[in-house]
Coordinates of C-alpha atoms (C1' of nucleotides) in Angstrom, one line a residue:
Chain A
M1 CA -25.3 -12.8 12.0
N2 CA -22.8 -15.7 11.7
A3 CA -19.3 -14.5 12.5
E4 CA -17.7 -17.3 10.4
N5 CA -19.4 -16.1 7.3
V6 CA -18.1 -12.6 8.0
L7 CA -14.6 -13.9 8.4
D8 CA -14.9 -15.8 5.1
V9 CA -16.1 -12.7 3.3
A10 CA -13.4 -10.5 4.8
M11 CA -10.7 -13.0 4.2
S12 CA -11.6 -13.3 0.5
A13 CA -11.8 -9.5 0.1
Y14 CA -8.5 -8.8 1.9
W15 CA -6.9 -11.6 -0.1
Q16 CA -8.2 -10.8 -3.5
N17 CA -7.5 -7.1 -3.2
D18 CA -5.0 -5.4 -0.9
P19 CA -6.1 -5.3 2.8
A20 CA -5.5 -1.6 2.9
D21 CA -8.0 -1.1 0.1
V22 CA -10.9 -2.9 1.7
S23 CA -12.9 -0.8 4.1
V24 CA -15.0 -1.9 7.1
N25 CA -18.0 -0.4 5.3
A26 CA -17.4 -2.6 2.2
I27 CA -17.0 -5.7 4.3
C28 CA -20.3 -5.1 6.1
Q29 CA -22.1 -4.5 2.8
M30 CA -20.6 -7.7 1.2
A31 CA -21.4 -9.8 4.3
G32 CA -24.9 -8.3 4.5
I33 CA -24.5 -7.2 8.1
S34 CA -24.6 -3.9 9.9
K35 CA -21.6 -2.0 11.1
P36 CA -22.6 -2.2 14.8
S37 CA -22.9 -6.0 14.5
L38 CA -19.4 -6.3 13.1
Y39 CA -18.0 -4.0 15.8
R40 CA -19.8 -6.0 18.6
A41 CA -18.3 -9.2 17.2
F42 CA -14.7 -8.1 16.5
G43 CA -14.2 -4.9 18.5
S44 CA -12.4 -2.9 15.9
E45 CA -10.9 -3.1 12.4
D46 CA -7.7 -4.4 14.0
G47 CA -9.7 -7.2 15.7
L48 CA -11.3 -8.2 12.5
S49 CA -8.1 -8.3 10.5
R50 CA -6.4 -10.2 13.2
A51 CA -9.2 -12.8 13.3
V52 CA -9.0 -13.0 9.5
L53 CA -5.3 -13.6 9.7
D54 CA -5.7 -16.3 12.3
R55 CA -8.2 -18.1 10.1
Y56 CA -5.9 -17.7 7.1
A57 CA -3.0 -19.1 9.0
E58 CA -4.8 -22.3 10.0
Q59 CA -6.5 -22.8 6.6
V60 CA -3.7 -21.9 4.2
L61 CA -0.3 -21.2 5.8
S62 CA -0.4 -24.5 7.6
D63 CA 0.0 -26.3 4.3
I64 CA 3.4 -24.6 3.8
F65 CA 4.5 -25.9 7.2
V66 CA 3.4 -29.3 6.2
I67 CA 5.5 -29.2 3.1
L68 CA 8.5 -28.0 5.2
Q69 CA 8.1 -30.7 7.8
G70 CA 7.5 -33.5 5.3
G71 CA 11.0 -34.8 5.7
T72 CA 11.3 -35.8 2.0
G73 CA 14.8 -34.5 1.4
L74 CA 16.2 -31.2 0.2
H75 CA 15.6 -31.5 -3.5
Q76 CA 12.1 -32.9 -3.3
T77 CA 10.9 -30.3 -0.7
L78 CA 12.3 -27.5 -2.7
D79 CA 10.4 -28.7 -5.7
A80 CA 7.2 -28.9 -3.7
L81 CA 7.8 -25.3 -2.5
I82 CA 8.3 -24.2 -6.1
D83 CA 5.1 -26.0 -7.2
F84 CA 3.2 -24.3 -4.4
A85 CA 4.4 -20.8 -5.1
S86 CA 4.2 -21.1 -8.8
D87 CA 1.1 -23.0 -9.5
D88 CA -1.1 -23.6 -6.5
P89 CA -4.4 -22.0 -7.5
R90 CA -4.9 -20.6 -4.0
M91 CA -1.9 -18.3 -4.6
E92 CA -3.3 -17.0 -7.8
T93 CA -4.0 -13.6 -6.2
G94 CA -1.0 -13.7 -3.9
C95 CA -0.8 -14.5 -0.2
L96 CA -2.8 -12.6 2.3
F97 CA 0.0 -12.9 4.9
Y98 CA 2.6 -11.4 2.5
K99 CA 0.2 -8.6 1.6
M100 CA -0.2 -7.7 5.2
R101 CA 3.5 -8.0 5.9
A102 CA 4.2 -5.7 2.9
G103 CA 1.9 -3.1 4.3
K104 CA 2.7 -3.6 8.0
H105 CA 2.8 0.1 8.8
R106 CA -0.9 0.3 8.1
L107 CA -1.9 -2.6 10.4
G108 CA -3.3 -2.2 13.9
P109 CA -1.2 -3.4 16.8
D110 CA -2.9 -6.8 17.3
T111 CA -2.7 -7.7 13.6
L112 CA 0.9 -6.5 13.4
S113 CA 2.1 -8.6 16.3
R114 CA 0.4 -11.6 14.8
V115 CA 2.1 -11.0 11.5
E116 CA 5.5 -10.8 13.2
E117 CA 4.7 -13.9 15.1
I118 CA 3.9 -15.8 11.9
D119 CA 7.0 -14.4 10.3
A120 CA 9.2 -15.7 13.1
A121 CA 7.5 -19.1 12.9
A122 CA 8.1 -19.3 9.2
R123 CA 11.7 -18.4 9.5
A124 CA 12.1 -21.1 12.2
A125 CA 10.5 -23.7 10.0
Y126 CA 12.7 -22.8 7.0
A127 CA 15.7 -23.0 9.3
A128 CA 14.7 -26.4 10.7
F129 CA 14.2 -27.8 7.2
L130 CA 17.5 -26.5 6.0
Q131 CA 19.3 -27.8 9.1
A132 CA 17.9 -31.2 8.4
A133 CA 19.3 -31.0 4.9
R134 CA 22.6 -29.9 6.3
D135 CA 22.7 -32.9 8.7
A136 CA 22.0 -35.1 5.7
G137 CA 25.0 -33.7 3.9
E138 CA 23.0 -32.0 1.2
W139 CA 24.4 -28.5 1.6
P140 CA 26.6 -26.1 -0.3
D141 CA 29.8 -24.9 1.4
G142 CA 30.1 -21.5 3.0
L143 CA 26.4 -20.9 3.6
S144 CA 24.9 -20.6 7.1
V145 CA 21.5 -22.2 7.8
E146 CA 20.3 -18.8 9.1
A147 CA 21.2 -17.0 5.9
G148 CA 19.8 -19.8 3.8
A149 CA 16.5 -19.7 5.7
R150 CA 16.1 -15.9 5.2
Y151 CA 17.0 -16.3 1.6
L152 CA 14.6 -19.1 1.0
G153 CA 11.7 -17.4 2.7
E154 CA 12.2 -14.2 0.8
Q155 CA 12.4 -15.9 -2.5
I156 CA 9.2 -17.7 -1.9
A157 CA 7.6 -14.4 -0.8
L158 CA 8.8 -12.7 -4.0
A159 CA 7.4 -15.5 -6.2
I160 CA 4.0 -15.4 -4.6
T161 CA 3.9 -11.6 -4.6
Q162 CA 4.6 -11.7 -8.3
R163 CA 1.7 -14.0 -8.8
A164 CA -0.5 -11.4 -7.2
S165 CA 0.6 -8.9 -9.9
G166 CA -0.5 -11.2 -12.7
E167 CA 2.9 -12.4 -13.8
D168 CA 3.0 -15.5 -15.9
P169 CA 3.3 -18.6 -13.6
A170 CA 5.8 -20.2 -16.0
R171 CA 8.1 -17.2 -15.7
I172 CA 7.7 -17.2 -12.0
R173 CA 8.6 -20.9 -11.8
E174 CA 11.6 -20.2 -14.0
M175 CA 12.9 -17.4 -11.7
L176 CA 12.2 -19.3 -8.5
T177 CA 13.9 -22.4 -9.8
L178 CA 16.9 -20.3 -10.7
A179 CA 16.9 -18.6 -7.3
L180 CA 16.7 -21.9 -5.4
S181 CA 19.3 -23.6 -7.5
V182 CA 21.9 -22.1 -5.2
F183 CA 20.9 -24.8 -2.7
T184 CA 21.5 -27.8 -5.0
R185 CA 24.5 -26.7 -7.0
R186 CA 28.0 -26.6 -5.5
Chain B
M1 CA 6.1 29.6 -5.4
N2 CA 9.0 27.8 -7.0
A3 CA 7.9 24.5 -8.6
E4 CA 11.3 22.9 -8.3
N5 CA 11.2 23.3 -4.5
V6 CA 7.8 21.7 -4.5
L7 CA 9.1 18.8 -6.5
D8 CA 12.0 18.3 -4.1
V9 CA 9.7 18.4 -1.1
A10 CA 7.3 16.0 -2.7
M11 CA 10.0 13.6 -3.9
S12 CA 11.5 13.4 -0.5
A13 CA 8.2 12.8 1.2
Y14 CA 7.1 10.2 -1.3
W15 CA 10.5 8.6 -1.1
Q16 CA 10.9 8.5 2.7
N17 CA 7.4 7.3 3.4
D18 CA 5.1 5.4 1.0
P19 CA 3.7 7.5 -1.8
A20 CA 0.2 6.3 -0.9
D21 CA 0.6 7.7 2.6
V22 CA 1.5 11.2 1.6
S23 CA -1.5 13.5 0.8
V24 CA -1.6 16.6 -1.4
N25 CA -2.5 18.6 1.7
A26 CA 0.6 17.4 3.5
I27 CA 2.9 18.3 0.6
C28 CA 1.4 21.8 0.4
Q29 CA 2.0 22.3 4.1
M30 CA 5.6 21.0 3.9
A31 CA 6.4 23.1 0.9
G32 CA 4.7 26.2 2.3
I33 CA 2.4 26.8 -0.6
S34 CA -1.3 26.8 -1.0
K35 CA -3.3 24.0 -2.6
P36 CA -4.6 26.1 -5.6
S37 CA -1.0 27.0 -6.4
L38 CA 0.0 23.3 -6.5
Y39 CA -3.0 22.5 -8.7
R40 CA -2.3 25.3 -11.1
A41 CA 1.3 24.1 -11.4
F42 CA 0.7 20.4 -11.7
G43 CA -3.0 20.0 -12.6
S44 CA -3.7 17.0 -10.3
E45 CA -2.2 14.7 -7.9
D46 CA -1.4 12.4 -10.8
G47 CA 0.4 15.3 -12.5
L48 CA 2.5 16.0 -9.4
S49 CA 3.5 12.4 -8.8
R50 CA 4.4 12.0 -12.5
A51 CA 6.6 15.1 -12.4
V52 CA 8.2 13.8 -9.2
L53 CA 8.9 10.4 -10.9
D54 CA 10.4 12.2 -13.9
R55 CA 12.7 14.1 -11.6
Y56 CA 13.6 10.9 -9.7
A57 CA 14.4 9.1 -12.9
E58 CA 16.9 11.6 -14.1
Q59 CA 18.4 12.3 -10.7
V60 CA 18.7 8.8 -9.3
L61 CA 17.7 6.0 -11.6
S62 CA 20.1 7.3 -14.2
D63 CA 22.9 6.1 -12.0
I64 CA 21.8 2.5 -12.3
F65 CA 21.8 2.8 -16.1
V66 CA 25.3 4.2 -15.9
I67 CA 26.4 1.1 -13.9
L68 CA 24.8 -1.2 -16.4
Q69 CA 26.3 0.5 -19.4
G70 CA 29.7 0.8 -17.9
G71 CA 31.0 -2.1 -19.9
T72 CA 33.3 -3.3 -17.1
G73 CA 32.5 -7.0 -17.4
L74 CA 30.0 -9.3 -15.8
H75 CA 31.6 -9.8 -12.4
Q76 CA 32.5 -6.2 -11.8
T77 CA 29.2 -4.8 -12.8
L78 CA 27.3 -7.3 -10.7
D79 CA 29.5 -6.2 -7.7
A80 CA 28.7 -2.6 -8.5
L81 CA 25.0 -3.4 -8.5
I82 CA 25.3 -5.2 -5.2
D83 CA 27.1 -2.3 -3.7
F84 CA 24.5 0.1 -4.9
A85 CA 21.5 -1.9 -3.7
S86 CA 23.1 -2.9 -0.3
D87 CA 25.0 0.2 0.8
D88 CA 24.3 3.3 -1.3
P89 CA 22.9 5.8 1.3
R90 CA 20.4 7.0 -1.2
M91 CA 18.7 3.7 -1.0
E92 CA 18.5 3.7 2.7
T93 CA 14.7 4.3 2.7
G94 CA 14.2 2.3 -0.5
C95 CA 13.6 3.3 -4.0
L96 CA 10.8 5.6 -5.0
F97 CA 10.3 3.9 -8.3
Y98 CA 9.9 0.5 -6.7
K99 CA 7.6 1.9 -4.1
M100 CA 5.4 3.3 -6.8
R101 CA 5.5 0.1 -8.8
A102 CA 4.6 -2.0 -5.7
G103 CA 1.4 0.1 -5.3
K104 CA 0.7 0.7 -9.0
H105 CA -3.0 0.1 -8.5
R106 CA -3.2 3.4 -6.5
L107 CA -1.4 5.5 -9.2
G108 CA -3.1 7.8 -11.6
P109 CA -3.0 7.0 -15.3
D110 CA -0.1 9.3 -16.2
T111 CA 2.1 8.2 -13.3
L112 CA 1.3 4.6 -14.0
S113 CA 2.2 4.7 -17.6
R114 CA 5.5 6.4 -16.7
V115 CA 6.2 3.6 -14.2
E116 CA 5.6 1.0 -16.9
E117 CA 7.8 2.9 -19.3
I118 CA 10.7 3.0 -16.8
D119 CA 10.1 -0.7 -16.0
A120 CA 10.4 -1.6 -19.6
A121 CA 13.5 0.5 -20.0
A122 CA 15.1 -1.1 -17.0
R123 CA 14.5 -4.6 -18.3
A124 CA 15.9 -3.6 -21.6
A125 CA 19.1 -2.3 -19.9
Y126 CA 19.5 -5.4 -17.9
A127 CA 19.1 -7.5 -21.0
A128 CA 21.6 -5.5 -22.9
F129 CA 24.1 -5.8 -20.1
L130 CA 23.6 -9.6 -19.9
Q131 CA 23.7 -10.0 -23.6
A132 CA 27.2 -8.3 -23.6
A133 CA 28.3 -10.7 -20.9
R134 CA 27.0 -13.6 -23.0
D135 CA 28.9 -12.4 -26.1
A136 CA 32.0 -12.3 -23.9
G137 CA 31.5 -15.9 -23.0
E138 CA 30.8 -15.2 -19.3
W139 CA 27.5 -17.0 -19.1
P140 CA 26.1 -20.1 -17.5
D141 CA 24.5 -22.8 -19.7
G142 CA 20.8 -23.2 -20.2
L143 CA 19.7 -19.7 -19.2
S144 CA 18.2 -17.2 -21.6
V145 CA 19.2 -13.5 -21.5
E146 CA 15.5 -12.6 -21.2
A147 CA 15.0 -14.8 -18.1
G148 CA 18.3 -13.6 -16.6
A149 CA 17.3 -10.0 -17.1
R150 CA 14.0 -10.4 -15.3
Y151 CA 15.7 -12.3 -12.5
L152 CA 18.4 -9.8 -12.1
G153 CA 15.9 -6.9 -12.0
E154 CA 13.7 -8.5 -9.5
Q155 CA 16.5 -9.4 -7.2
I156 CA 17.8 -5.9 -7.2
A157 CA 14.2 -4.7 -6.5
L158 CA 13.9 -7.1 -3.6
A159 CA 17.1 -6.1 -2.0
I160 CA 16.3 -2.4 -2.2
T161 CA 12.8 -2.9 -0.9
Q162 CA 14.2 -4.8 2.0
R163 CA 16.4 -1.8 2.8
A164 CA 13.2 0.3 3.0
S165 CA 11.9 -2.0 5.7
G166 CA 15.0 -1.5 7.9
E167 CA 16.7 -4.8 7.2
D168 CA 20.4 -5.0 8.1
P169 CA 22.4 -4.0 5.0
A170 CA 25.0 -6.7 5.6
R171 CA 22.2 -9.3 5.5
I172 CA 20.8 -7.8 2.4
R173 CA 24.2 -7.9 0.7
E174 CA 24.6 -11.6 1.8
M175 CA 21.3 -12.5 0.2
L176 CA 21.8 -10.5 -3.0
T177 CA 25.2 -11.9 -3.4
L178 CA 23.8 -15.4 -3.0
A179 CA 21.0 -14.7 -5.5
L180 CA 23.4 -13.3 -8.1
S181 CA 25.9 -16.1 -7.7
V182 CA 23.8 -18.0 -10.3
F183 CA 25.4 -15.8 -12.9
T184 CA 29.0 -16.5 -12.0
R185 CA 28.9 -20.1 -11.0
R186 CA 28.6 -22.9 -13.5
Chain C
dT1 C1' -2.2 57.2 -9.3
dC2 C1' -5.5 54.4 -11.0
dA3 C1' -7.1 50.3 -13.2
dT4 C1' -6.2 45.7 -14.8
dT5 C1' -4.5 41.3 -14.3
dT6 C1' -2.4 37.6 -12.0
dT7 C1' -1.2 35.1 -7.9
dT8 C1' -2.2 33.9 -3.5
dA9 C1' -4.9 32.5 0.7
dT10 C1' -9.1 31.2 2.9
dA11 C1' -13.0 28.7 2.9
dC12 C1' -15.6 25.4 1.1
dC13 C1' -17.3 21.0 -1.5
dA14 C1' -18.9 16.0 -1.7
dA15 C1' -17.1 11.5 -0.6
dT16 C1' -15.1 8.3 2.4
dC17 C1' -12.7 6.7 6.5
dG18 C1' -13.2 4.2 11.3
dG19 C1' -16.3 4.2 15.0
dT20 C1' -20.9 5.0 17.9
dA21 C1' -25.4 6.8 19.9
dT22 C1' -30.0 6.1 19.2
dT23 C1' -34.0 4.1 17.7
dT24 C1' -36.5 0.3 15.8
dT25 C1' -37.3 -4.6 15.6
dA26 C1' -37.3 -9.2 17.2
dA27 C1' -37.0 -12.9 20.5
dG28 C1' -37.9 -14.8 24.9
dT29 C1' -40.2 -15.2 29.4
dC30 C1' -44.0 -15.1 32.6
Chain D
dG1 C1' -51.2 -10.5 25.8
dA2 C1' -47.7 -7.7 28.6
dC3 C1' -42.9 -7.1 29.8
dT4 C1' -38.1 -7.5 29.5
dT5 C1' -34.0 -8.1 27.0
dA6 C1' -31.0 -8.5 23.2
dA7 C1' -30.0 -7.7 18.5
dA8 C1' -30.2 -5.1 14.4
dA9 C1' -30.8 -1.0 11.3
dT10 C1' -30.4 3.9 10.6
dA11 C1' -28.4 7.9 11.3
dC12 C1' -24.9 10.3 12.9
dC13 C1' -19.9 11.8 14.5
dG14 C1' -15.3 14.2 13.6
dA15 C1' -11.4 13.7 10.6
dT16 C1' -9.4 13.4 6.1
dT17 C1' -9.3 12.7 1.2
dG18 C1' -8.7 15.1 -3.7
dG19 C1' -10.3 19.2 -5.8
dT20 C1' -12.3 24.1 -6.4
dA21 C1' -15.0 28.7 -6.0
dT22 C1' -14.3 32.9 -4.1
dA23 C1' -12.3 36.7 -2.0
dA24 C1' -8.1 39.3 -0.7
dA25 C1' -3.5 40.8 -2.0
dA26 C1' 0.1 41.8 -4.9
dA27 C1' 2.3 42.8 -9.1
dT28 C1' 2.0 45.1 -13.6
dG29 C1' 0.9 48.6 -17.2
dA30 C1' -0.5 53.2 -18.6

DNA sequence: TCATTTTTATACCAATCGGTATTTTAAGTC
DNA sequence: GACTTAAAATACCGATTGGTATAAAAATGA
């Protein structure tokens, strides 16, 4: 019955549509397995969506952490983030993590706690990146690293969420570039 | 059976929670009316949510248009928008319009077209406001009014959406102020 | 007061949800 | 081949969804 294949099918379904709109029944049908098989493998819908999120984190989100930890300087890293959010084909239908976070009140407890865990890790990574830029002297006056990290994370989330709603990538890039210009102008 | 009371109850329910999480059954129960009565008055769930959105537009959204058309200059109007998004108590649980727009794929055709209508009107109002600021010479180089209007609208939407998720208003204000600083710095 | 019409309330509909009990099938093992 | 064990498929569960048919009640007109 191949659990990895089920995870791939579920991840793609959750990702392409909204997680809340994809039923367990539909996943079983798409994966060609029976419902008892799925429940034996993952325990519950919560177990499945959590497993999917784990897979997504290591297959996709890890790339964002790589960009942040690249140590290539403020300007260059911001450009890489803009490229990723605006034009990476994998973000064409949005980000599964952001979709889950946006509908967190519908998640089961396990998936929810994983979402919050990833959220905290992302904020920490953004903060570490900005702290390094501050240490290098590339930093506008009167802005805390904490606030900057929150701002940066939410602007990236906004841009990718807009891609999910079919917005023109060029427009998204324009808006995100404008939003992140607060880091490089003084 | 009082249709206005039903609209008030439904608006408050849609607004406080997510529209997709509020069933027709629940609204009937809260309003103390029978389901056939509601369907005779509004035709369908789509008819009800559209009527609710109409009411919301004239009771709440109109205030934003008033701010935008106040003609009090760029800086002052932006501050008023920041105040509204960050601290107006009516936005404490978010904006019903933004909640509907975020879940537009779940809306019926009538409600959906009304959402898009309001969206277009809002963009036009933002653009008119920014055009006036440009005519007054208060405008950064290399930014089109169109792009600025989209950016401004989305930043406001982001801020209010964050209020719905319980974010600290002071943090939201800080982020929104930072985002809108691109209009006043050169 | 009686009859008509309109509104209300109760009960129901088919579809779908997440989750399971039961039965059938298949795979080993001796 | 006979027996055991594990997996799979089907059928079912109660709850809830948007929507309606029908029966009871209330208001209206003569």
